[in-house]
Amino acid sequence: MKYTFILSILFFVELTFAQTNLPDFLQGTWKIENQEIYEHWDKLNENTIKGFSYNLKDGQMIISEYLDISVIKKEIIYTATVLNQNQGKGINFKLTKADSTFTFENPNHDFPKKIVYQKLNDTEIFVHVSDGEQKEFSYKLQKQFQKFILKDTTILNPNYNHELAQKLGGDDYGMKSYILVILKTGTNQSTDKIFINNSFRGHMENINLLVTEGKMIVAGPISKNDKTYRGIFILNVTTFEEAERLLQNDPAIKEALLDFELYNWYGSAALSEYLIFSDKIWKLNP
């Protein structure tokens, strides 16, 4: 009985931590104190908060980093994807502490190993970034309000459609994150025409299936080039893991006739709306 009780307590503690609320206090736009660097965060659903870092130059937004905090397999993972670094792949940090302070750690990464967001009050957040030892830096984020810096928010847009924006999953700028897939020639150099034709027939069938499921937004070939690039997809998913899972159902990829590279891409949330017209303008089915 005592043993069962202890196990129940341990299970409850684990479950409670797994269900820890996301750091909702991050929502909104924040400015690093004394710098023209900003972070903007939106809560997409109960399991995902997405953000990005940017600076303003001559009134133009220049994005430097995409951020994501998501519940993945009962763990809360912070993913930072810095543009033009690490081949476009994000670095994951696992939540290790959560209250008014959220601590995310990745002991296997060189720097940083630890990222801490501490809520000071409703308008200030303290951020500490370190390797867990001597290398570190910190800064204070101050909440910004739309009337001061967000001159192009949807609130000022006379054409804004709240229901459509919610349906499409757009942020305050009408944008969202996708996964860009660059298809390229694979390692399988088979000359078996029947095998190749069957594989690429399945390739097209998988494309149609993903479009029907709302997972694929764009698909098309690239003209012959010296980089062996064959085509592109834009997938309506947010993680490389989910993109890879969808692509492995493609026979041409599974048989290594095609290979792929994955990149995070930030574009209009309305991109999928063109699909309702695409089926009305073709004469021949490729």
One Martini backbone bead per residue (centre of mass of N, CA, C, O) as a GRO file, in nm:
protein
  286
    1MET     BB    1   0.059   0.061  -0.023
    2LYS     BB    2   0.298   0.255   0.010
    3TYR     BB    3   0.418   0.207  -0.271
    4THR     BB    4   0.170   0.301  -0.431
    5PHE     BB    5   0.163   0.589  -0.316
    6ILE     BB    6   0.439   0.679  -0.420
    7LEU     BB    7   0.381   0.633  -0.720
    8SER     BB    8   0.145   0.832  -0.733
    9ILE     BB    9   0.308   1.083  -0.664
   10LEU     BB   10   0.512   1.067  -0.897
   11PHE     BB   11   0.301   1.079  -1.120
   12PHE     BB   12   0.179   1.353  -1.041
   13VAL     BB   13   0.435   1.521  -1.071
   14GLU     BB   14   0.490   1.457  -1.367
   15LEU     BB   15   0.215   1.552  -1.476
   16THR     BB   16   0.226   1.843  -1.373
   17PHE     BB   17   0.481   1.927  -1.530
   18ALA     BB   18   0.370   1.851  -1.815
   19GLN     BB   19   0.120   2.073  -1.751
   20THR     BB   20   0.262   2.318  -1.772
   21ASN     BB   21   0.243   2.623  -1.833
   22LEU     BB   22   0.293   2.848  -2.041
   23PRO     BB   23   0.456   3.159  -2.105
   24ASP     BB   24   0.218   3.393  -2.143
   25PHE     BB   25   0.380   3.662  -2.071
   26LEU     BB   26   0.516   3.685  -2.366
   27GLN     BB   27   0.298   3.819  -2.492
   28GLY     BB   28   0.398   4.021  -2.746
   29THR     BB   29   0.596   4.319  -2.733
   30TRP     BB   30   0.958   4.350  -2.702
   31LYS     BB   31   1.225   4.551  -2.555
   32ILE     BB   32   1.543   4.615  -2.538
   33GLU     BB   33   1.720   4.779  -2.333
   34ASN     BB   34   1.877   5.032  -2.517
   35GLN     BB   35   1.754   4.886  -2.778
   36GLU     BB   36   1.668   4.788  -3.131
   37ILE     BB   37   1.538   4.517  -2.994
   38TYR     BB   38   1.305   4.246  -3.057
   39GLU     BB   39   1.012   4.068  -2.925
   40HIS     BB   40   0.766   3.837  -3.059
   41TRP     BB   41   0.452   3.696  -2.927
   42ASP     BB   42   0.240   3.400  -2.987
   43LYS     BB   43  -0.056   3.226  -2.914
   44LEU     BB   44  -0.189   2.950  -3.082
   45ASN     BB   45  -0.210   2.749  -2.830
   46GLU     BB   46  -0.184   2.533  -2.556
   47ASN     BB   47   0.110   2.418  -2.706
   48THR     BB   48   0.183   2.714  -2.846
   49ILE     BB   49   0.463   2.939  -2.887
   50LYS     BB   50   0.544   3.218  -3.096
   51GLY     BB   51   0.849   3.377  -3.230
   52PHE     BB   52   1.054   3.683  -3.277
   53SER     BB   53   1.344   3.846  -3.382
   54TYR     BB   54   1.415   4.208  -3.409
   55ASN     BB   55   1.490   4.490  -3.613
   56LEU     BB   56   1.512   4.843  -3.680
   57LYS     BB   57   1.548   4.979  -4.023
   58ASP     BB   58   1.413   5.236  -4.158
   59GLY     BB   59   1.127   5.095  -4.065
   60GLN     BB   60   1.240   4.802  -4.091
   61MET     BB   61   1.202   4.462  -4.062
   62ILE     BB   62   1.461   4.247  -3.910
   63ILE     BB   63   1.500   3.918  -3.903
   64SER     BB   64   1.698   3.681  -3.682
   65GLU     BB   65   1.473   3.501  -3.516
   66TYR     BB   66   1.321   3.196  -3.425
   67LEU     BB   67   1.052   3.103  -3.199
   68ASP     BB   68   0.973   2.815  -2.971
   69ILE     BB   69   0.699   2.690  -2.760
   70SER     BB   70   0.648   2.338  -2.687
   71VAL     BB   71   0.458   2.052  -2.665
   72ILE     BB   72   0.664   1.748  -2.642
   73LYS     BB   73   0.613   1.466  -2.512
   74LYS     BB   74   0.551   1.616  -2.218
   75GLU     BB   75   0.739   1.847  -2.314
   76ILE     BB   76   0.910   2.158  -2.287
   77ILE     BB   77   1.014   2.337  -2.584
   78TYR     BB   78   1.287   2.536  -2.684
   79THR     BB   79   1.321   2.705  -3.005
   80ALA     BB   80   1.612   2.815  -3.187
   81THR     BB   81   1.629   3.008  -3.502
   82VAL     BB   82   1.900   3.113  -3.675
   83LEU     BB   83   1.983   3.297  -3.920
   84ASN     BB   84   2.242   3.155  -4.098
   85GLN     BB   85   2.235   2.894  -3.906
   86ASN     BB   86   2.260   2.558  -3.880
   87GLN     BB   87   2.109   2.503  -4.155
   88GLY     BB   88   1.818   2.601  -4.030
   89LYS     BB   89   1.838   2.475  -3.749
   90GLY     BB   90   1.720   2.410  -3.450
   91ILE     BB   91   1.748   2.468  -3.097
   92ASN     BB   92   1.705   2.273  -2.812
   93PHE     BB   93   1.520   2.338  -2.499
   94LYS     BB   94   1.458   2.228  -2.178
   95LEU     BB   95   1.238   2.230  -1.933
   96THR     BB   96   1.333   2.277  -1.565
   97LYS     BB   97   1.165   2.548  -1.493
   98ALA     BB   98   0.843   2.664  -1.332
   99ASP     BB   99   0.701   2.997  -1.296
  100SER     BB  100   0.820   3.305  -1.308
  101THR     BB  101   1.047   3.104  -1.399
  102PHE     BB  102   1.204   3.007  -1.710
  103THR     BB  103   1.395   2.710  -1.771
  104PHE     BB  104   1.632   2.636  -2.032
  105GLU     BB  105   1.805   2.329  -2.146
  106ASN     BB  106   2.141   2.240  -2.310
  107PRO     BB  107   2.424   2.059  -2.233
  108ASN     BB  108   2.522   2.000  -2.553
  109HIS     BB  109   2.563   2.289  -2.593
  110ASP     BB  110   2.780   2.539  -2.616
  111PHE     BB  111   2.608   2.818  -2.704
  112PRO     BB  112   2.383   2.794  -2.514
  113LYS     BB  113   2.260   2.610  -2.217
  114LYS     BB  114   2.098   2.865  -2.093
  115ILE     BB  115   1.752   2.988  -2.060
  116VAL     BB  116   1.606   3.282  -1.900
  117TYR     BB  117   1.271   3.367  -1.791
  118GLN     BB  118   1.180   3.660  -1.595
  119LYS     BB  119   0.918   3.779  -1.422
  120LEU     BB  120   0.873   4.096  -1.281
  121ASN     BB  121   0.628   4.205  -1.453
  122ASP     BB  122   0.395   4.313  -1.687
  123THR     BB  123   0.658   4.498  -1.833
  124GLU     BB  124   0.891   4.287  -1.729
  125ILE     BB  125   1.190   4.108  -1.842
  126PHE     BB  126   1.432   3.868  -1.753
  127VAL     BB  127   1.736   3.776  -1.931
  128HIS     BB  128   1.934   3.468  -1.925
  129VAL     BB  129   2.256   3.380  -2.072
  130SER     BB  130   2.433   3.056  -2.070
  131ASP     BB  131   2.684   2.792  -1.976
  132GLY     BB  132   2.669   2.760  -1.642
  133GLU     BB  133   2.916   2.958  -1.579
  134GLN     BB  134   3.090   3.227  -1.720
  135LYS     BB  135   2.929   3.248  -1.973
  136GLU     BB  136   2.744   3.561  -2.023
  137PHE     BB  137   2.411   3.720  -2.051
  138SER     BB  138   2.194   4.014  -2.016
  139TYR     BB  139   1.842   4.133  -2.013
  140LYS     BB  140   1.580   4.372  -2.065
  141LEU     BB  141   1.233   4.356  -2.107
  142GLN     BB  142   0.998   4.579  -2.268
  143LYS     BB  143   0.686   4.659  -2.304
  144GLN     BB  144   0.490   4.709  -2.588
  145PHE     BB  145   0.275   4.933  -2.760
  146GLN     BB  146   0.100   4.986  -3.041
  147LYS     BB  147   0.103   5.305  -3.043
  148PHE     BB  148   0.428   5.305  -3.066
  149ILE     BB  149   0.532   5.047  -3.282
  150LEU     BB  150   0.264   4.914  -3.420
  151LYS     BB  151   0.175   5.051  -3.713
  152ASP     BB  152   0.089   4.753  -3.875
  153THR     BB  153  -0.147   4.652  -3.741
  154THR     BB  154  -0.462   4.510  -3.761
  155ILE     BB  155  -0.607   4.739  -3.607
  156LEU     BB  156  -0.533   4.946  -3.860
  157ASN     BB  157  -0.700   4.752  -4.044
  158PRO     BB  158  -0.990   4.788  -4.232
  159ASN     BB  159  -0.972   4.466  -4.351
  160TYR     BB  160  -0.999   4.310  -4.102
  161ASN     BB  161  -1.031   3.945  -4.032
  162HIS     BB  162  -1.063   3.762  -3.760
  163GLU     BB  163  -1.168   3.485  -3.853
  164LEU     BB  164  -0.955   3.439  -4.073
  165ALA     BB  165  -0.703   3.467  -3.898
  166GLN     BB  166  -0.774   3.229  -3.712
  167LYS     BB  167  -0.800   3.007  -3.928
  168LEU     BB  168  -0.492   3.058  -4.046
  169GLY     BB  169  -0.282   3.143  -3.807
  170GLY     BB  170  -0.219   3.436  -3.770
  171ASP     BB  171  -0.058   3.700  -3.687
  172ASP     BB  172  -0.033   4.041  -3.653
  173TYR     BB  173   0.098   4.020  -3.969
  174GLY     BB  174  -0.026   3.769  -4.131
  175MET     BB  175   0.166   3.541  -4.029
  176LYS     BB  176   0.371   3.233  -4.069
  177SER     BB  177   0.494   2.913  -4.017
  178TYR     BB  178   0.704   2.706  -4.216
  179ILE     BB  179   0.813   2.441  -4.439
  180LEU     BB  180   1.091   2.421  -4.644
  181VAL     BB  181   1.136   2.223  -4.943
  182ILE     BB  182   1.424   2.078  -5.095
  183LEU     BB  183   1.453   1.909  -5.379
  184LYS     BB  184   1.670   1.627  -5.465
  185THR     BB  185   1.886   1.423  -5.575
  186GLY     BB  186   1.947   1.107  -5.514
  187THR     BB  187   2.130   0.799  -5.461
  188ASN     BB  188   1.946   0.658  -5.661
  189GLN     BB  189   2.057   0.515  -5.992
  190SER     BB  190   1.830   0.392  -6.125
  191THR     BB  191   1.703   0.247  -6.459
  192ASP     BB  192   1.421   0.153  -6.377
  193LYS     BB  193   1.134   0.254  -6.517
  194ILE     BB  194   0.913   0.122  -6.352
  195PHE     BB  195   1.017   0.206  -6.075
  196ILE     BB  196   1.022   0.510  -6.128
  197ASN     BB  197   0.725   0.550  -6.212
  198ASN     BB  198   0.598   0.441  -5.950
  199SER     BB  199   0.735   0.638  -5.756
  200PHE     BB  200   0.623   0.906  -5.897
  201ARG     BB  201   0.330   0.835  -5.865
  202GLY     BB  202   0.343   0.834  -5.554
  203HIS     BB  203   0.443   1.123  -5.530
  204MET     BB  204   0.181   1.254  -5.643
  205GLU     BB  205  -0.017   1.123  -5.443
  206ASN     BB  206   0.109   1.252  -5.188
  207ILE     BB  207   0.059   1.540  -5.265
  208ASN     BB  208  -0.253   1.521  -5.284
  209LEU     BB  209  -0.293   1.431  -4.992
  210LEU     BB  210  -0.163   1.680  -4.850
  211VAL     BB  211  -0.355   1.885  -4.970
  212THR     BB  212  -0.617   1.762  -4.857
  213GLU     BB  213  -0.498   1.788  -4.548
  214GLY     BB  214  -0.335   2.077  -4.536
  215LYS     BB  215  -0.001   2.029  -4.552
  216MET     BB  216   0.009   2.144  -4.850
  217ILE     BB  217   0.072   2.448  -5.044
  218VAL     BB  218   0.342   2.388  -5.215
  219ALA     BB  219   0.421   2.270  -5.560
  220GLY     BB  220   0.733   2.234  -5.755
  221PRO     BB  221   0.949   2.271  -6.003
  222ILE     BB  222   1.292   2.279  -6.106
  223SER     BB  223   1.507   2.370  -6.309
  224LYS     BB  224   1.782   2.296  -6.443
  225ASN     BB  225   2.082   2.231  -6.239
  226ASP     BB  226   2.400   2.227  -6.049
  227LYS     BB  227   2.241   2.125  -5.759
  228THR     BB  228   2.004   1.904  -5.800
  229TYR     BB  229   1.747   2.051  -5.811
  230ARG     BB  230   1.380   1.971  -5.839
  231GLY     BB  231   1.213   2.110  -5.589
  232ILE     BB  232   0.918   2.228  -5.406
  233PHE     BB  233   0.798   2.277  -5.070
  234ILE     BB  234   0.513   2.382  -4.866
  235LEU     BB  235   0.457   2.329  -4.529
  236ASN     BB  236   0.184   2.307  -4.282
  237VAL     BB  237   0.430   2.319  -4.064
  238THR     BB  238   0.673   2.360  -3.771
  239THR     BB  239   0.845   2.090  -3.798
  240PHE     BB  240   1.085   1.869  -3.896
  241GLU     BB  241   0.957   1.610  -3.790
  242GLU     BB  242   0.686   1.633  -3.943
  243ALA     BB  243   0.803   1.660  -4.225
  244GLU     BB  244   0.954   1.388  -4.233
  245ARG     BB  245   0.705   1.211  -4.194
  246LEU     BB  246   0.560   1.297  -4.457
  247LEU     BB  247   0.800   1.229  -4.661
  248GLN     BB  248   0.820   0.911  -4.599
  249ASN     BB  249   0.549   0.861  -4.786
  250ASP     BB  250   0.739   0.903  -5.026
  251PRO     BB  251   0.862   0.692  -5.259
  252ALA     BB  252   1.098   0.865  -5.381
  253ILE     BB  253   1.226   0.906  -5.100
  254LYS     BB  254   1.233   0.619  -4.982
  255GLU     BB  255   1.412   0.525  -5.253
  256ALA     BB  256   1.627   0.769  -5.314
  257LEU     BB  257   1.551   0.952  -5.566
  258LEU     BB  258   1.502   1.151  -5.333
  259ASP     BB  259   1.587   1.445  -5.165
  260PHE     BB  260   1.633   1.675  -4.872
  261GLU     BB  261   1.566   2.010  -4.751
  262LEU     BB  262   1.530   2.210  -4.450
  263TYR     BB  263   1.322   2.507  -4.375
  264ASN     BB  264   1.245   2.792  -4.238
  265TRP     BB  265   0.929   2.973  -4.302
  266TYR     BB  266   0.804   3.314  -4.350
  267GLY     BB  267   0.456   3.378  -4.418
  268SER     BB  268   0.163   3.398  -4.539
  269ALA     BB  269  -0.140   3.281  -4.407
  270ALA     BB  270  -0.291   3.307  -4.707
  271LEU     BB  271  -0.161   3.100  -4.904
  272SER     BB  272  -0.389   2.869  -4.910
  273GLU     BB  273  -0.620   3.030  -5.072
  274TYR     BB  274  -0.532   2.954  -5.372
  275LEU     BB  275  -0.640   2.653  -5.392
  276ILE     BB  276  -0.943   2.712  -5.474
  277PHE     BB  277  -0.834   2.800  -5.775
  278SER     BB  278  -0.640   2.577  -5.896
  279ASP     BB  279  -0.887   2.374  -5.988
  280LYS     BB  280  -0.995   2.606  -6.222
  281ILE     BB  281  -0.720   2.636  -6.442
  282TRP     BB  282  -0.686   2.353  -6.556
  283LYS     BB  283  -0.652   2.115  -6.841
  284LEU     BB  284  -0.401   1.941  -6.751
  285ASN     BB  285  -0.280   1.640  -6.608
  286PRO     BB  286   0.044   1.552  -6.502
   0.00000   0.00000   0.00000
